[in-house]
Coordinates of C-alpha atoms and ligand atoms in Angstrom, one line a residue:
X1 CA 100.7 72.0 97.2
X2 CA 97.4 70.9 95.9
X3 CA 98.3 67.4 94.1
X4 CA 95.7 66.6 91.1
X5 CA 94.6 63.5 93.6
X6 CA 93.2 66.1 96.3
X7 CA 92.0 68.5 93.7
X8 CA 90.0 65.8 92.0
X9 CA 88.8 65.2 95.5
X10 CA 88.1 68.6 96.2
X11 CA 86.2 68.8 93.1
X12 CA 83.8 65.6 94.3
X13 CA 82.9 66.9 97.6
X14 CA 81.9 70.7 96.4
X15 CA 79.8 69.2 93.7
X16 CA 78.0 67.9 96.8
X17 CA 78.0 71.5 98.2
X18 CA 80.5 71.0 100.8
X19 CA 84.3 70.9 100.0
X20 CA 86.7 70.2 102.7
X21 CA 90.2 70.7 101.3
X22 CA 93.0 68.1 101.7
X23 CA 94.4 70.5 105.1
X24 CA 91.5 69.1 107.2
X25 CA 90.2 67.0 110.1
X26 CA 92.5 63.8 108.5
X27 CA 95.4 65.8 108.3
X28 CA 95.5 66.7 111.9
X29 CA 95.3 63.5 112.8
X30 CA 97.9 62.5 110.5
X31 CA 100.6 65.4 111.0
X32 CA 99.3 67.0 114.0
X33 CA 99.2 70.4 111.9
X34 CA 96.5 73.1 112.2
X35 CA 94.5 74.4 109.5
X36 CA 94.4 78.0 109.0
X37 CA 92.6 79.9 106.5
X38 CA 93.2 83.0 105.2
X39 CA 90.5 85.4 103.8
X40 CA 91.8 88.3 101.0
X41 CA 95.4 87.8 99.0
X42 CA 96.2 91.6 99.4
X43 CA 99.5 92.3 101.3
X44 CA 98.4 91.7 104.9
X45 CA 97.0 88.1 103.9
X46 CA 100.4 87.2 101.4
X47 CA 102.5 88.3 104.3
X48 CA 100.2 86.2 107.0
X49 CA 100.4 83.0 104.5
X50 CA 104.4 83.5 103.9
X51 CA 104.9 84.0 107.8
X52 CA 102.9 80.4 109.0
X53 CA 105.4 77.5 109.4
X54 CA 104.5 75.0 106.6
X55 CA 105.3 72.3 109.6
X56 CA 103.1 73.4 111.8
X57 CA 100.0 75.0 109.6
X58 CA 98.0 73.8 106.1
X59 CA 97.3 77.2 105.0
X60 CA 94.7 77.9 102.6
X61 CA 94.5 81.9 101.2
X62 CA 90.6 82.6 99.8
X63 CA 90.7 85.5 97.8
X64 CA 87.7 87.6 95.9
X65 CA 89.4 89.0 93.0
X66 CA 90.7 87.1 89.8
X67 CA 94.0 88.1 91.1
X68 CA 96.2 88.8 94.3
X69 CA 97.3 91.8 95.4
X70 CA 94.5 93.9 96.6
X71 CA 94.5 97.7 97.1
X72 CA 98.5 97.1 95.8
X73 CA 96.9 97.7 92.0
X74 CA 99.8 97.4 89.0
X75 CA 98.3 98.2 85.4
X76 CA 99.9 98.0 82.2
X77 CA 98.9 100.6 79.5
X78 CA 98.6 99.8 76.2
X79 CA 102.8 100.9 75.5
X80 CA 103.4 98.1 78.3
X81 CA 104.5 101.0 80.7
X82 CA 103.2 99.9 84.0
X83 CA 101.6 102.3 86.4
X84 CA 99.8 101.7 90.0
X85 CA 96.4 102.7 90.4
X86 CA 96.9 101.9 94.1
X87 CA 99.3 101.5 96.4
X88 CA 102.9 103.8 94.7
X89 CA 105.6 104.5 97.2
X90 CA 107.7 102.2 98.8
X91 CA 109.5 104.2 101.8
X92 CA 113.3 103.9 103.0
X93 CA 112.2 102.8 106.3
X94 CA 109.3 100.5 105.4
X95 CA 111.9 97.5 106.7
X96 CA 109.7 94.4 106.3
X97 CA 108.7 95.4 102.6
X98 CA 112.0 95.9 101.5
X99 CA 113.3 92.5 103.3
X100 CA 110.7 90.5 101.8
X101 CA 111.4 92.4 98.2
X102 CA 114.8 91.1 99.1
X103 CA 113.6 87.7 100.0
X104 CA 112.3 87.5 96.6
X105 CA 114.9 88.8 94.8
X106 CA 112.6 92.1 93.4
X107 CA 114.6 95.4 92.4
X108 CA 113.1 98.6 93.2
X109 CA 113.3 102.4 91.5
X110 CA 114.1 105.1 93.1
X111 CA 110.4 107.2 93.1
X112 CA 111.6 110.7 95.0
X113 CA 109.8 113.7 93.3
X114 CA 110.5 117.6 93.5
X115 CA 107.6 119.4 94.0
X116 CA 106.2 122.1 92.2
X117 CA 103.4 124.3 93.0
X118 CA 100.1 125.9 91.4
X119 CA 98.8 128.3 93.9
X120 CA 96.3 131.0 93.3
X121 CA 97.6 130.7 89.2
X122 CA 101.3 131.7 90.1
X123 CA 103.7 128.4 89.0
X124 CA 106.3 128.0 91.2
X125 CA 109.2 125.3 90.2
X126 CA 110.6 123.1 92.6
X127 CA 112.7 124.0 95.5
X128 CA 111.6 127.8 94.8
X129 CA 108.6 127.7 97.5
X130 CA 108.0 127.0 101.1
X131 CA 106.2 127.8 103.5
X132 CA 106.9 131.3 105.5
X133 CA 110.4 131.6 107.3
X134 CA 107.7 132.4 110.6
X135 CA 105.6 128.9 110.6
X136 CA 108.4 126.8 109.2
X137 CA 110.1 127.0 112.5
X138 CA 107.3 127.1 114.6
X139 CA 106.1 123.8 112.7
X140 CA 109.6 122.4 113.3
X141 CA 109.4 123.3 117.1
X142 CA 105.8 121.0 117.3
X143 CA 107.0 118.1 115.5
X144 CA 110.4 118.2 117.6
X145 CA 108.2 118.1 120.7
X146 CA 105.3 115.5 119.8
X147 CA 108.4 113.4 121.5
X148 CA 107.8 115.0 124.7
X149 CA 103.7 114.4 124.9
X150 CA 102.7 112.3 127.5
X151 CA 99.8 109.5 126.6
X152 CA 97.2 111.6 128.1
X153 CA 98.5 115.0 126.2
X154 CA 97.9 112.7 122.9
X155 CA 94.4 111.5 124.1
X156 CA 93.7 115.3 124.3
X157 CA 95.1 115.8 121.1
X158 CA 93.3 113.0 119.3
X159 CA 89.9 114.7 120.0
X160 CA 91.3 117.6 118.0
X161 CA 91.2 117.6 114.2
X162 CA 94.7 118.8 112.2
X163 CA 93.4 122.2 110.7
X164 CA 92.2 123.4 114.2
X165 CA 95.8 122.2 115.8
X166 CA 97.2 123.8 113.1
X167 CA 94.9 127.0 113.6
X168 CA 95.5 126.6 117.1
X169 CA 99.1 127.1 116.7
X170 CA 99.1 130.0 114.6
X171 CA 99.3 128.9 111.1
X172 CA 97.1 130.7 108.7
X173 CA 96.3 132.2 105.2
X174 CA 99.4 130.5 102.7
X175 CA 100.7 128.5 105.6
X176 CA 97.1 126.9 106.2
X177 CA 96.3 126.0 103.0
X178 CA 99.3 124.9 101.8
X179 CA 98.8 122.3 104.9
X180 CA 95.8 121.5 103.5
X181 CA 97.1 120.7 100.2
X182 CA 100.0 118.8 101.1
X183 CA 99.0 117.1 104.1
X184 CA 95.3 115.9 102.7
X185 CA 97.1 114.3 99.6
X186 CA 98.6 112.0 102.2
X187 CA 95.5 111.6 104.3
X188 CA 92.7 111.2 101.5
X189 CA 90.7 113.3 103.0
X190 CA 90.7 117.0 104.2
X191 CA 92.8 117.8 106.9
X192 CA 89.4 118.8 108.9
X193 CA 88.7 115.3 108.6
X194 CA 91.7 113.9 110.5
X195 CA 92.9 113.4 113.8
X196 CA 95.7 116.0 115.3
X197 CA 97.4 113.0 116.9
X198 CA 97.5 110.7 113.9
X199 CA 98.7 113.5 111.5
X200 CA 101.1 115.1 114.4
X201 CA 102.7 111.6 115.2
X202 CA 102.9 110.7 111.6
X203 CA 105.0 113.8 110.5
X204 CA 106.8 113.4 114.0
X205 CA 107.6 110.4 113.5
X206 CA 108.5 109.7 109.7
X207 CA 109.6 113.3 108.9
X208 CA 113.0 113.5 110.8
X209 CA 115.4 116.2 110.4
X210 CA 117.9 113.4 109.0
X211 CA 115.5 112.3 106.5
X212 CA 115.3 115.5 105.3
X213 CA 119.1 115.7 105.2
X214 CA 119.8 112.7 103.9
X215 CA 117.1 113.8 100.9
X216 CA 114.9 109.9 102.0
X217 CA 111.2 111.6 102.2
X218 CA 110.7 107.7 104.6
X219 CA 107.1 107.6 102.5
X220 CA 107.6 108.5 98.8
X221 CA 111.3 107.0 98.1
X222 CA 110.6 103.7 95.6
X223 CA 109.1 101.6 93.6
X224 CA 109.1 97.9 92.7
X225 CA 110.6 97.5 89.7
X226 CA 107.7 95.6 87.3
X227 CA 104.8 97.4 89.9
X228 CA 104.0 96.4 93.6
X229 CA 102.1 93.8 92.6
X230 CA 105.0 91.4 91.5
X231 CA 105.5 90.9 95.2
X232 CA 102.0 89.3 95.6
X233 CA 102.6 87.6 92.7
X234 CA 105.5 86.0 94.3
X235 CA 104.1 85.4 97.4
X236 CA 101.3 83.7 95.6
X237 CA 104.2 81.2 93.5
X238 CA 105.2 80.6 96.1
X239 CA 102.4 79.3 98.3
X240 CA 101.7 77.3 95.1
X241 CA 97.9 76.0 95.4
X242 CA 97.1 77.6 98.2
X243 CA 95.4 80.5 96.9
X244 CA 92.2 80.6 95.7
X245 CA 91.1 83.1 93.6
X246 CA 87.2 83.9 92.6
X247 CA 86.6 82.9 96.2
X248 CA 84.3 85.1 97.9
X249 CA 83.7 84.6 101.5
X250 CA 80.1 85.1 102.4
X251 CA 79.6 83.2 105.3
X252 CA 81.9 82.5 108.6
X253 CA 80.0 80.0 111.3
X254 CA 82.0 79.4 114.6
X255 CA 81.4 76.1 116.0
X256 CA 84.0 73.5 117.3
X257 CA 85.6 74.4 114.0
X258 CA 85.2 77.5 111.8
X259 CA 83.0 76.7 108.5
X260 CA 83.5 79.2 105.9
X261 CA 81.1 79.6 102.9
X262 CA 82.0 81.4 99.8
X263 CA 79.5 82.6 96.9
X264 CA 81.2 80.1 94.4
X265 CA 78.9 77.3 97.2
X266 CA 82.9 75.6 98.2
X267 CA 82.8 75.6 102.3
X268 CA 86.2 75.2 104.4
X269 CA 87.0 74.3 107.4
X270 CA 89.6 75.3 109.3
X271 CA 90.9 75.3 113.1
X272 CA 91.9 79.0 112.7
X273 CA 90.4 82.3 110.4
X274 CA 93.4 85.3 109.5
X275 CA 90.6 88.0 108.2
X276 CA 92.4 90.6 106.8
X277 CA 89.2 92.6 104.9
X278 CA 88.8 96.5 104.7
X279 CA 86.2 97.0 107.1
X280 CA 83.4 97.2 104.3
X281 CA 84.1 93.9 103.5
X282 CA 83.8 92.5 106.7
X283 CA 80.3 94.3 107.1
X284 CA 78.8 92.2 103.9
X285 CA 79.9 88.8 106.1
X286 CA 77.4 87.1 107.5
X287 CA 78.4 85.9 110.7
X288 CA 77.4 83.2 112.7
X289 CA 77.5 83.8 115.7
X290 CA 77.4 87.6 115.1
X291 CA 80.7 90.0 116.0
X292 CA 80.4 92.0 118.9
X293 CA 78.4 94.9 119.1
X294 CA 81.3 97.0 120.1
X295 CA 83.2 95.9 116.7
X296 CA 80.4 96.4 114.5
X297 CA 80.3 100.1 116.2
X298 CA 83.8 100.3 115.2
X299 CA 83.0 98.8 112.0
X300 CA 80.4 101.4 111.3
X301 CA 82.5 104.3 112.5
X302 CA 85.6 104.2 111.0
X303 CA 86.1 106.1 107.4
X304 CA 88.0 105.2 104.7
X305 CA 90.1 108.1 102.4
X306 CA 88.7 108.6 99.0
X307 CA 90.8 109.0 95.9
X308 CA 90.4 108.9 92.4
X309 CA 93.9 108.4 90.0
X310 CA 93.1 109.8 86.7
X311 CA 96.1 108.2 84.3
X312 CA 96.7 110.2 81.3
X313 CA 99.0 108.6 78.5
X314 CA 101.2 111.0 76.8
X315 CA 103.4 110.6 73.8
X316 CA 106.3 112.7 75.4
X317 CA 107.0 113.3 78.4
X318 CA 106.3 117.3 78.5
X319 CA 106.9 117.7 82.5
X320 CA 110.8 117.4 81.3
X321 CA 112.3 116.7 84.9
X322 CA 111.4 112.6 85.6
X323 CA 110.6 113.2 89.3
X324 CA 108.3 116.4 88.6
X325 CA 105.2 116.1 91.1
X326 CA 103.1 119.2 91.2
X327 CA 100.6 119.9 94.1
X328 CA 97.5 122.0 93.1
X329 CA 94.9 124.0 94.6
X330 CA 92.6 123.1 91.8
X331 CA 90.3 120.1 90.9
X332 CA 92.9 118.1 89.4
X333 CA 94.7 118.5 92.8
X334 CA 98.4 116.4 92.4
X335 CA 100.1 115.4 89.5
X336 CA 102.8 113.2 89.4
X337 CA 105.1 111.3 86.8
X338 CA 103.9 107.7 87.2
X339 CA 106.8 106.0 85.0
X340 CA 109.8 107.5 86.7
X341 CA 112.7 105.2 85.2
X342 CA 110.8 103.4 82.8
X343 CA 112.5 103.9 79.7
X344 CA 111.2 105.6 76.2
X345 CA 109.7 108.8 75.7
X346 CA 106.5 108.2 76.2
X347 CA 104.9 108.8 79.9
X348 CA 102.0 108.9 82.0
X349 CA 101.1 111.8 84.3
X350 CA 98.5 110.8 87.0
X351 CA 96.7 113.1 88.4
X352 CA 95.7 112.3 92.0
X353 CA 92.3 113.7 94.0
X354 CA 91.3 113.1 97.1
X355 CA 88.4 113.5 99.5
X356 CA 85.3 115.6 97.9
X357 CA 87.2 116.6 94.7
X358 CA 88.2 113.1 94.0
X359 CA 84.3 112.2 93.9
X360 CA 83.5 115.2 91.5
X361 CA 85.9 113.7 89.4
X362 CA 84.6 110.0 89.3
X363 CA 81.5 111.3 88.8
X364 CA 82.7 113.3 85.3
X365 CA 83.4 111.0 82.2
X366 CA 87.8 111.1 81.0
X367 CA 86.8 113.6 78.3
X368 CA 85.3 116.8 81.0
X369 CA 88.3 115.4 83.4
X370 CA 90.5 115.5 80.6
X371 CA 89.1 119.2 79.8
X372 CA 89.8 120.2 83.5
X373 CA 93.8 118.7 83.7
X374 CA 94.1 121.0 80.6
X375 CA 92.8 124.3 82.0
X376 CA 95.0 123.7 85.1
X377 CA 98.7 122.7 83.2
X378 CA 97.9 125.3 79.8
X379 CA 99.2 128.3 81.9
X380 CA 102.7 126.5 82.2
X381 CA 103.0 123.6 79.5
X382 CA 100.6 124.7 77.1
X383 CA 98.5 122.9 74.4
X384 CA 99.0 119.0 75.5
X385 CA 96.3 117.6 74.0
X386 CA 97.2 116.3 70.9
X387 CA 100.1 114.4 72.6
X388 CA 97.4 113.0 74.5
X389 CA 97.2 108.5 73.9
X390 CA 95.1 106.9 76.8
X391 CA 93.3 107.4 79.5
X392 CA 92.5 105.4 82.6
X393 CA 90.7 106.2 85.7
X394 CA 90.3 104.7 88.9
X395 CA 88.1 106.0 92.0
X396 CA 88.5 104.0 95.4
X397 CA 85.5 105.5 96.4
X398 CA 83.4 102.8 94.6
X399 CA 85.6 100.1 95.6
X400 CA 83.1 97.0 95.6
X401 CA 85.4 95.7 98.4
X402 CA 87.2 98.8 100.8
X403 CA 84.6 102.3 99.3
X404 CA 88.2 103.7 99.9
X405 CA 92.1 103.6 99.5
X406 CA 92.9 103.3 103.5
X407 CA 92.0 103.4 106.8
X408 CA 91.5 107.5 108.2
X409 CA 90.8 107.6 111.9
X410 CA 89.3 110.7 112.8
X411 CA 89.2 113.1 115.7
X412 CA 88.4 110.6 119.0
X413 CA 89.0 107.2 117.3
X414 CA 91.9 106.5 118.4
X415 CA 90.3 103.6 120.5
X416 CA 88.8 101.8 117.4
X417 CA 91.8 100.6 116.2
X418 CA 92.4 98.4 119.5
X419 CA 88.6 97.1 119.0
X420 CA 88.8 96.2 115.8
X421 CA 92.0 94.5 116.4
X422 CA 90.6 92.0 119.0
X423 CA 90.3 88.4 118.2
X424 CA 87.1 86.9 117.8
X425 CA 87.1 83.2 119.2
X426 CA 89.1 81.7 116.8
X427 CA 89.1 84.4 114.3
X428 CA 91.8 86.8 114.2
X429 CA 92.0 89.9 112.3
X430 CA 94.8 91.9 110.6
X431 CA 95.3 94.2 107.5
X432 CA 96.7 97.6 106.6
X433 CA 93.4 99.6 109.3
X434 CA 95.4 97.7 112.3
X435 CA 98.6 98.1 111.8
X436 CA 99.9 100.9 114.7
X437 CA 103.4 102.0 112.9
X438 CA 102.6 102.2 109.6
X439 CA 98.6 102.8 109.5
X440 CA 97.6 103.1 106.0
X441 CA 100.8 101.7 103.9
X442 CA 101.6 98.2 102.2
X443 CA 104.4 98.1 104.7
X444 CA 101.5 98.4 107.7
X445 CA 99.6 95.4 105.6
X446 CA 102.4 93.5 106.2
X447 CA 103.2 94.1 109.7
X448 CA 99.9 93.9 110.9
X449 CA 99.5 90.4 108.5
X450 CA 102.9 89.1 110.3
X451 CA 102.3 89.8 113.7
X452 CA 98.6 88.2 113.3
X453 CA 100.9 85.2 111.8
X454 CA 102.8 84.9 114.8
X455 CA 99.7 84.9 117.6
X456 CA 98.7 81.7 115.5
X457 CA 99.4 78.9 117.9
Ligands
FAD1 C1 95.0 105.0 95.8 C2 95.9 104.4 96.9 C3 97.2 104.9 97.1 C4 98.0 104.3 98.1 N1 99.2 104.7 98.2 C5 100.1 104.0 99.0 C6 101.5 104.3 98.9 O1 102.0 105.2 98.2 N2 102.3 103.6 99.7 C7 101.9 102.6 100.5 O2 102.7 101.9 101.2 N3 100.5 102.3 100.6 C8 99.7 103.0 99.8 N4 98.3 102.6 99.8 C9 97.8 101.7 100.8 C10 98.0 100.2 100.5 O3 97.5 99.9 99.2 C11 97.3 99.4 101.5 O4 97.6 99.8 102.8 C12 97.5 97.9 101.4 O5 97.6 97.5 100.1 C13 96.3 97.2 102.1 O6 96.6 95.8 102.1 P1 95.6 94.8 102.9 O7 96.1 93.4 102.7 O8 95.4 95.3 104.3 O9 94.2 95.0 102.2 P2 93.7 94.7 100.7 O10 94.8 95.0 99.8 O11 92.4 95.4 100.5 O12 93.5 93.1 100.8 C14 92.2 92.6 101.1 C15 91.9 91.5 100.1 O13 90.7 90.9 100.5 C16 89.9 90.6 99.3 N5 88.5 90.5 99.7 C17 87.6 91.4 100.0 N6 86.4 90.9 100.4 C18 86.6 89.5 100.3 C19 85.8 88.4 100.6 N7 84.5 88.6 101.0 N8 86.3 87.2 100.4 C20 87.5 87.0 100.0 N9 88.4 88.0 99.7 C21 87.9 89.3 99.9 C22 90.1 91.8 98.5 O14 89.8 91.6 97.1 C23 91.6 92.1 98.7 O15 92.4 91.4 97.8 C24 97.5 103.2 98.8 C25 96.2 102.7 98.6 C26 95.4 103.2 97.6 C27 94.1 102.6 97.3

């Protein structure tokens, strides 16, 4: 805990341009602990912090934003419902999420949603489409034997994009589009765009005929009751004084010890760096020495998913059924109810783009979007836009810190992750983009965070 003695002192020595916290030099010598600092308060960084042993490490957590949390975005609309305008599902099997929700005593919602459809302007309600008898159980018969690949059979695969392994095996006309509906709302990008082994392994994996039975969808199951963000907010009481917000790192120098310079002029020092940036973020660094060439080609190479969440306010909830989700094939692309279980009558319906259409979208002012979510629900709710009360929007395209929601590893990058994973002297690197189980999730944040935690020595 920062006491008002050390912050006083902090104060002194940044007003000379150089502040080295209380959990410096001195203190090693004192209590033989190591100084570790952590760059970005999203998940992977909260979790890192929470992991350290207090008796071994001073941890100190710099953070850009006026707040912690990261890509995990809660918002509160002007009727105090609360809404995510990042990270929403919590899944049944995301283990280390739910412990630490546990840990910190945070209820979730359930957050399951029935999907309907809007296809070629025929409406179909929930549980009254699929995909043809045919595909369905020739799909079933590839995920059932993604088990069976060998490591070289999923190198083969990786150079392969998911529409062509889906083209490959058959699927086509309703089947193929619907695939590229469903599957590029998970990906952020088109299904062209993503790797046949990441999107095989994924639905392999977390799509298991007992999920399906057991009606847990493993991704899109919960919520944390007050938004995701409570648990940063948590995380961040409880590493009381260790966080720094309005800290933005703009400079990392590796010598005997790591200097690190933020654009407020306060420099730290610290025995050990837990980076957990997006890969833009890490780009704007300067670093001294530089990172190797091999990283910044990894750096350079890997995309990030773009997606724009247009938040509409409505007085009533018109979509009747609290878990309605509808998938699209127009610009508007996926709605879903955002306030599942929050009481009242009021509701907001977001509607969820990814990829090329969600950067249309960001590039149109709420009013023409507002036209377009109109033209696509009129044929099946009608007139809703005098029940219409606020409207946010929120494109992760332009994200000053990620230009995107996640990590997507394309067709041959399946080695990048591995590369951008490696330490660099004493600075090691974590975050949602090198997590290996859960790639792209809060619960992959965290892991990733954690494990970094525990190479820390
Ligand atoms: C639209 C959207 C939908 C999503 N949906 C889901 C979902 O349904 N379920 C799910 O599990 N996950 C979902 N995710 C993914 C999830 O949000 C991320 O995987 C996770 O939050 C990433 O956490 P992180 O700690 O790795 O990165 P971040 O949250 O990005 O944390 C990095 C932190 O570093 C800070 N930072 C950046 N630059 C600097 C700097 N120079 N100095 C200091 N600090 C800096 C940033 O401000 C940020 O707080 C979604 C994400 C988005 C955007």
């Amino acid at each position: 805990m920062t006491t008002r003695r050390s912050f006083i002192k902090q104060g002194l020595l940044a007003a000379g341009g150089l502040m080295i916290p209380s959990s410096s030099f001195a203190n090693i010598l004192i209590s033989g602990k190591k100084d570790v600092i952590i760059i970005g308060a999203g998940f992977s960084g909260l979790a890192a912090a929470n992991k350290l042993d207090p008796k071994k490490f001073n941890v100190t957590v710099l953070e850009s934003k006026n707040s912690v949390g990261g890509r995990v975005f809660s918002h509160e609309m002007k009727n105090g419902l609360i809404i995510e305008l990042g990270a929403e599902w919590v899944g049944n099997s995301h283990e280390r999420l739910l412990q630490l929700c546990d840990d910190f005593k945070l209820k979730l919602d359930d957050n399951q949603m029935s999907t309907h459809l809007l296809y070629k302007n025929v409406y179909s309600p929930a549980k009254t489409w699929d995909f043809s008898e045919s595909w369905s159980k020739k799909y079933k018969s590839l995920l059932e034997n993604y088990s069976h690949l060998k490591e070289k059979d999923k190198t083969i695969l990786d150079q392969m994009d998911w529409w062509r392994y889906l083209v490959n095996n058959g699927c086509k006309d309703r089947d193929l589009d619907l695939h590229e509906l469903l599957d590029s709302t998970d990906f952020g990008e088109s299904i062209r765009q993503v790797s046949a082994n990441s999107a095989l392994g994924e639905y392999a994996e977390n799509i298991t005929p007992e999920s399906i039975k057991n009606g847990t969808q493993n991704q899109m199951d919960q919520k944390i009751i007050g938004g995701n963000r409570s648990l940063a907010k948590k995380i961040e009481e409880k590493l009381k004084g260790k966080v720094f917000l309005n800290h933005t790192v703009t400079r990392i120098e590796q010598g005997k010890k790591v200097k690190v310079f933020c654009a407020n002029g306060k420099v730290f020092e610290a025995d050990k760096i837990i980076c957990t940036l997006p890969t833009f973020a890490l780009k704007n660094i300067d670093w001294k020495p530089g990172l190797p060439q091999k990283k910044i080609d990894a750096i350079n190479a890997l995309q990030y998913a773009r997606i724009n969440k247009h938040a509409m306010l409505f007085d009533k909830r018109f979509w009747k059924s609290e878990d309605f989700d509808m998938i699209t094939d127009q610009l508007p692309h996926y709605f879903y109810h955002a306030t599942q279980k929050q009481g009242g009558t009021a509701g907001v319906l977001i509607s969820y783009s990814i990829g090329d259409k969600a950067a249309v979208i960001a590039n149109q002012n709420n009013e023409t979007n507002f036209k377009s979510v109109q033209e696509t629900l009129r044929p099946i709710f009608g007139d809703v836009s005098s029940n219409l009360l606020q409207q946010e929007n929120y494109y992760w395209g332009n994200d000053d810190r990620s230009k995107g929601a996640y990590a997507l590893y394309g067709p041959g990058q399946a080695d990048l992750m591995g590369i951008l994973q490696e330490p660099f002297d004493n600075i090691h690197f974590a975050g949602e983009h090198l997590s290996e189980n859960w790639q792209g999730f809060m619960e992959g944040a965290i892991e990733s965070g954690e494990l970094v935690a525990e190479e820390i020595k």
